[in-house]
Amino acid sequence: MLHIGMLIEQKVHEQGRSVQWLAGRLSCHRTNVYDIFHRPTIDSMLLQRLCLILQYDFFSDLSVEVRKEMYPASLPTDTPAPTEGLEQVETVE
C-alpha cells in the first residue's frame, strides 16, 4: 500500500520546496505539514489542494496502487480487467 504522506514529502523535496513554503501555501503551521508527511492516508480534499499546490497528480499514483491490488501481477499485462457481472476466466500459470 502506498504511504501517501511519504510520497507528498518526496515530491516537496524533489521540487526543492521547504516545509515552511508548503505550510504557507496551506495556511497552516509547519508542524501540520510534518503531520501530513507521517500520514499513511489523507482526506481527499486536502490531497486535491496538495495536487494543485505542488502541480502533481497524487490521485494517479493512488489509482495505480488500486489497480495493482485489484489485478495482481499474476495476470498477464495484456489481459483486460475483469468486468463486473461477467464470469472471470481462470488463468493458467
CSV table of N, CA and C in Angstrom, one decimal:
chain,number,residue,atom,x,y,z
A,1,MET,N,0.8,-1.2,0.0
A,1,MET,CA,0.0,0.0,0.0
A,1,MET,C,0.9,1.3,0.0
A,2,LEU,N,0.5,2.2,-0.8
A,2,LEU,CA,1.2,3.5,-0.9
A,2,LEU,C,1.0,4.3,0.4
A,3,HIS,N,2.1,4.8,0.9
A,3,HIS,CA,2.1,5.7,2.1
A,3,HIS,C,2.1,7.1,1.5
A,4,ILE,N,0.9,7.7,1.5
A,4,ILE,CA,0.7,9.0,0.7
A,4,ILE,C,1.5,10.1,1.4
A,5,GLY,N,1.7,10.1,2.7
A,5,GLY,CA,2.4,11.2,3.3
A,5,GLY,C,3.9,11.2,2.9
A,6,MET,N,4.5,10.0,2.8
A,6,MET,CA,5.9,9.9,2.4
A,6,MET,C,6.0,10.3,0.9
A,7,LEU,N,5.0,10.0,0.1
A,7,LEU,CA,5.1,10.5,-1.3
A,7,LEU,C,5.0,12.0,-1.4
A,8,ILE,N,4.1,12.6,-0.6
A,8,ILE,CA,4.0,14.0,-0.6
A,8,ILE,C,5.3,14.7,-0.2
A,9,GLU,N,5.9,14.1,0.9
A,9,GLU,CA,7.2,14.6,1.4
A,9,GLU,C,8.3,14.5,0.2
A,10,GLN,N,8.3,13.4,-0.4
A,10,GLN,CA,9.2,13.2,-1.5
A,10,GLN,C,9.1,14.2,-2.6
A,11,LYS,N,7.8,14.5,-3.0
A,11,LYS,CA,7.6,15.5,-4.1
A,11,LYS,C,8.0,16.9,-3.6
A,12,VAL,N,7.7,17.2,-2.4
A,12,VAL,CA,8.1,18.5,-1.9
A,12,VAL,C,9.6,18.7,-2.0
A,13,HIS,N,10.4,17.7,-1.6
A,13,HIS,CA,11.9,17.7,-1.6
A,13,HIS,C,12.4,17.7,-3.0
A,14,GLU,N,11.8,16.9,-3.9
A,14,GLU,CA,12.2,16.9,-5.3
A,14,GLU,C,12.0,18.2,-6.0
A,15,GLN,N,11.0,19.0,-5.6
A,15,GLN,CA,10.8,20.3,-6.2
A,15,GLN,C,11.7,21.4,-5.5
A,16,GLY,N,12.4,21.0,-4.5
A,16,GLY,CA,13.3,21.9,-3.8
A,16,GLY,C,12.5,22.9,-2.9
A,17,ARG,N,11.3,22.5,-2.5
A,17,ARG,CA,10.5,23.3,-1.7
A,17,ARG,C,10.8,23.0,-0.2
A,18,SER,N,10.5,23.9,0.7
A,18,SER,CA,10.7,23.7,2.1
A,18,SER,C,9.3,23.4,2.8
A,19,VAL,N,9.4,22.9,4.0
A,19,VAL,CA,8.2,22.6,4.8
A,19,VAL,C,7.5,24.0,5.0
A,20,GLN,N,8.3,25.0,5.3
A,20,GLN,CA,7.7,26.3,5.6
A,20,GLN,C,7.0,26.8,4.4
A,21,TRP,N,7.5,26.6,3.2
A,21,TRP,CA,6.9,27.1,1.9
A,21,TRP,C,5.5,26.4,1.8
A,22,LEU,N,5.5,25.1,2.0
A,22,LEU,CA,4.2,24.3,1.9
A,22,LEU,C,3.2,24.8,3.0
A,23,ALA,N,3.7,25.0,4.2
A,23,ALA,CA,2.8,25.4,5.3
A,23,ALA,C,2.2,26.8,4.9
A,24,GLY,N,3.0,27.6,4.3
A,24,GLY,CA,2.4,28.9,3.9
A,24,GLY,C,1.3,28.8,2.8
A,25,ARG,N,1.5,27.9,1.9
A,25,ARG,CA,0.5,27.6,0.8
A,25,ARG,C,-0.7,27.0,1.4
A,26,LEU,N,-0.6,26.2,2.4
A,26,LEU,CA,-1.7,25.5,3.1
A,26,LEU,C,-2.3,26.4,4.2
A,27,SER,N,-1.7,27.5,4.5
A,27,SER,CA,-2.2,28.4,5.6
A,27,SER,C,-2.2,27.6,6.9
A,28,CYS,N,-1.1,26.9,7.2
A,28,CYS,CA,-1.1,26.2,8.5
A,28,CYS,C,0.4,26.3,9.0
A,29,HIS,N,0.5,25.8,10.2
A,29,HIS,CA,1.9,25.8,10.8
A,29,HIS,C,2.7,24.6,10.3
A,30,ARG,N,4.0,24.8,10.2
A,30,ARG,CA,4.8,23.7,9.7
A,30,ARG,C,4.7,22.4,10.4
A,31,THR,N,4.3,22.4,11.7
A,31,THR,CA,4.1,21.1,12.4
A,31,THR,C,3.0,20.3,11.7
A,32,ASN,N,2.0,21.0,11.2
A,32,ASN,CA,0.9,20.3,10.5
A,32,ASN,C,1.4,19.7,9.2
A,33,VAL,N,2.4,20.3,8.5
A,33,VAL,CA,3.0,19.7,7.3
A,33,VAL,C,3.7,18.4,7.7
A,34,TYR,N,4.5,18.4,8.8
A,34,TYR,CA,5.2,17.2,9.2
A,34,TYR,C,4.2,16.1,9.6
A,35,ASP,N,3.0,16.5,10.1
A,35,ASP,CA,2.0,15.6,10.4
A,35,ASP,C,1.5,14.9,9.1
A,36,ILE,N,1.3,15.7,8.1
A,36,ILE,CA,0.9,15.2,6.8
A,36,ILE,C,1.9,14.2,6.3
A,37,PHE,N,3.1,14.5,6.4
A,37,PHE,CA,4.2,13.6,5.9
A,37,PHE,C,4.1,12.2,6.6
A,38,HIS,N,3.7,12.2,7.8
A,38,HIS,CA,3.6,10.9,8.6
A,38,HIS,C,2.3,10.2,8.4
A,39,ARG,N,1.4,10.7,7.7
A,39,ARG,CA,0.1,10.1,7.5
A,39,ARG,C,0.1,9.0,6.4
A,40,PRO,N,-0.3,7.8,6.7
A,40,PRO,CA,-0.4,6.8,5.6
A,40,PRO,C,-1.6,7.0,4.7
A,41,THR,N,-2.6,7.7,5.2
A,41,THR,CA,-3.8,8.1,4.4
A,41,THR,C,-4.1,9.6,4.6
A,42,ILE,N,-4.9,10.1,3.7
A,42,ILE,CA,-5.2,11.5,3.8
A,42,ILE,C,-6.6,11.8,3.2
A,43,ASP,N,-7.2,12.9,3.7
A,43,ASP,CA,-8.5,13.3,3.2
A,43,ASP,C,-8.4,13.7,1.7
A,44,SER,N,-9.4,13.4,1.0
A,44,SER,CA,-9.3,13.6,-0.5
A,44,SER,C,-9.3,15.1,-0.8
A,45,MET,N,-10.0,16.0,-0.1
A,45,MET,CA,-10.0,17.4,-0.3
A,45,MET,C,-8.6,18.0,-0.1
A,46,LEU,N,-8.0,17.5,1.0
A,46,LEU,CA,-6.6,18.0,1.3
A,46,LEU,C,-5.7,17.5,0.2
A,47,LEU,N,-5.8,16.3,-0.2
A,47,LEU,CA,-5.0,15.8,-1.3
A,47,LEU,C,-5.2,16.6,-2.6
A,48,GLN,N,-6.4,17.0,-2.9
A,48,GLN,CA,-6.6,17.8,-4.0
A,48,GLN,C,-5.9,19.1,-3.9
A,49,ARG,N,-6.0,19.8,-2.8
A,49,ARG,CA,-5.2,21.0,-2.6
A,49,ARG,C,-3.7,20.8,-2.8
A,50,LEU,N,-3.2,19.7,-2.3
A,50,LEU,CA,-1.8,19.4,-2.4
A,50,LEU,C,-1.4,19.2,-3.9
A,51,CYS,N,-2.3,18.6,-4.6
A,51,CYS,CA,-2.1,18.4,-6.1
A,51,CYS,C,-2.0,19.7,-6.8
A,52,LEU,N,-2.8,20.6,-6.4
A,52,LEU,CA,-2.8,22.0,-7.1
A,52,LEU,C,-1.6,22.8,-6.7
A,53,ILE,N,-1.2,22.7,-5.4
A,53,ILE,CA,-0.1,23.5,-4.9
A,53,ILE,C,1.2,22.9,-5.5
A,54,LEU,N,1.4,21.6,-5.5
A,54,LEU,CA,2.6,21.0,-5.9
A,54,LEU,C,2.6,20.7,-7.4
A,55,GLN,N,1.5,20.9,-8.1
A,55,GLN,CA,1.3,20.6,-9.5
A,55,GLN,C,1.7,19.2,-9.8
A,56,TYR,N,1.2,18.3,-9.0
A,56,TYR,CA,1.5,16.8,-9.2
A,56,TYR,C,0.2,16.1,-8.9
A,57,ASP,N,-0.1,15.1,-9.7
A,57,ASP,CA,-1.4,14.3,-9.6
A,57,ASP,C,-1.1,13.1,-8.7
A,58,PHE,N,-1.3,13.3,-7.4
A,58,PHE,CA,-1.2,12.2,-6.4
A,58,PHE,C,-2.3,11.1,-6.6
A,59,PHE,N,-3.4,11.5,-7.1
A,59,PHE,CA,-4.5,10.6,-7.4
A,59,PHE,C,-4.2,9.6,-8.4
A,60,SER,N,-3.4,9.9,-9.4
A,60,SER,CA,-2.9,9.0,-10.4
A,60,SER,C,-2.1,7.9,-9.7
A,61,ASP,N,-1.2,8.3,-8.8
A,61,ASP,CA,-0.4,7.3,-8.1
A,61,ASP,C,-1.2,6.3,-7.3
A,62,LEU,N,-2.2,6.9,-6.6
A,62,LEU,CA,-3.1,6.1,-5.8
A,62,LEU,C,-3.9,5.1,-6.7
A,63,SER,N,-4.3,5.6,-7.9
A,63,SER,CA,-5.1,4.8,-8.8
A,63,SER,C,-4.3,3.6,-9.3
A,64,VAL,N,-3.0,3.8,-9.6
A,64,VAL,CA,-2.1,2.7,-10.0
A,64,VAL,C,-2.0,1.7,-8.9
A,65,GLU,N,-1.9,2.1,-7.6
A,65,GLU,CA,-1.8,1.2,-6.5
A,65,GLU,C,-3.1,0.4,-6.4
A,66,VAL,N,-4.3,1.0,-6.6
A,66,VAL,CA,-5.5,0.3,-6.5
A,66,VAL,C,-5.6,-0.8,-7.6
A,67,ARG,N,-5.2,-0.4,-8.8
A,67,ARG,CA,-5.2,-1.4,-9.9
A,67,ARG,C,-4.3,-2.6,-9.6
A,68,LYS,N,-3.1,-2.3,-9.0
A,68,LYS,CA,-2.2,-3.4,-8.6
A,68,LYS,C,-2.9,-4.4,-7.6
A,69,GLU,N,-3.6,-3.8,-6.7
A,69,GLU,CA,-4.3,-4.7,-5.7
A,69,GLU,C,-5.5,-5.4,-6.3
A,70,MET,N,-6.2,-4.8,-7.2
A,70,MET,CA,-7.4,-5.4,-7.8
A,70,MET,C,-7.0,-6.5,-8.8
A,71,TYR,N,-5.9,-6.2,-9.5
A,71,TYR,CA,-5.5,-7.1,-10.6
A,71,TYR,C,-4.0,-7.5,-10.3
A,72,PRO,N,-3.8,-8.5,-9.5
A,72,PRO,CA,-2.4,-8.9,-9.1
A,72,PRO,C,-1.5,-9.2,-10.3
A,73,ALA,N,-0.2,-9.1,-10.0
A,73,ALA,CA,0.8,-9.2,-11.1
A,73,ALA,C,0.7,-10.6,-11.7
A,74,SER,N,0.0,-11.6,-11.1
A,74,SER,CA,0.0,-12.9,-11.7
A,74,SER,C,-0.8,-12.9,-13.0
A,75,LEU,N,-1.6,-11.9,-13.2
A,75,LEU,CA,-2.4,-11.8,-14.5
A,75,LEU,C,-1.4,-11.2,-15.6
A,76,PRO,N,-1.5,-11.7,-16.8
A,76,PRO,CA,-0.7,-11.2,-17.9
A,76,PRO,C,-1.1,-9.7,-18.1
A,77,THR,N,-0.1,-8.9,-18.4
A,77,THR,CA,-0.4,-7.4,-18.6
A,77,THR,C,-1.3,-7.1,-19.7
A,78,ASP,N,-1.5,-8.0,-20.7
A,78,ASP,CA,-2.4,-7.7,-21.8
A,78,ASP,C,-3.8,-8.3,-21.6
A,79,THR,N,-4.0,-8.9,-20.4
A,79,THR,CA,-5.3,-9.4,-20.1
A,79,THR,C,-6.2,-8.2,-19.6
A,80,PRO,N,-7.4,-8.0,-20.2
A,80,PRO,CA,-8.3,-7.0,-19.8
A,80,PRO,C,-8.8,-7.2,-18.4
A,81,ALA,N,-9.0,-6.1,-17.7
A,81,ALA,CA,-9.5,-6.3,-16.3
A,81,ALA,C,-10.9,-6.9,-16.3
A,82,PRO,N,-11.2,-7.8,-15.3
A,82,PRO,CA,-12.5,-8.4,-15.2
A,82,PRO,C,-13.6,-7.4,-15.2
A,83,THR,N,-14.7,-7.7,-15.8
A,83,THR,CA,-15.8,-6.7,-15.8
A,83,THR,C,-16.9,-7.2,-14.8
A,84,GLU,N,-17.5,-6.3,-14.1
A,84,GLU,CA,-18.5,-6.7,-13.1
A,84,GLU,C,-19.6,-7.4,-13.8
A,85,GLY,N,-20.1,-8.5,-13.2
A,85,GLY,CA,-21.2,-9.2,-13.7
A,85,GLY,C,-20.9,-10.2,-14.7
A,86,LEU,N,-19.6,-10.3,-15.2
A,86,LEU,CA,-19.2,-11.3,-16.1
A,86,LEU,C,-18.4,-12.3,-15.4
A,87,GLU,N,-18.4,-13.6,-15.8
A,87,GLU,CA,-17.7,-14.6,-15.2
A,87,GLU,C,-16.2,-14.4,-15.5
A,88,GLN,N,-15.3,-14.5,-14.5
A,88,GLN,CA,-13.9,-14.4,-14.7
A,88,GLN,C,-13.3,-15.7,-15.2
A,89,VAL,N,-12.4,-15.6,-16.2
A,89,VAL,CA,-11.7,-16.8,-16.7
A,89,VAL,C,-10.5,-17.0,-15.8
A,90,GLU,N,-10.3,-18.3,-15.4
A,90,GLU,CA,-9.1,-18.6,-14.6
A,90,GLU,C,-7.9,-18.7,-15.5
A,91,THR,N,-6.8,-18.0,-15.0
A,91,THR,CA,-5.6,-18.1,-15.8
A,91,THR,C,-4.8,-19.3,-15.4
A,92,VAL,N,-4.0,-19.8,-16.4
A,92,VAL,CA,-3.2,-21.0,-16.2
A,92,VAL,C,-1.8,-20.5,-16.1
A,93,GLU,N,-1.1,-20.9,-15.0
A,93,GLU,CA,0.3,-20.5,-14.8
A,93,GLU,C,1.3,-21.5,-15.4
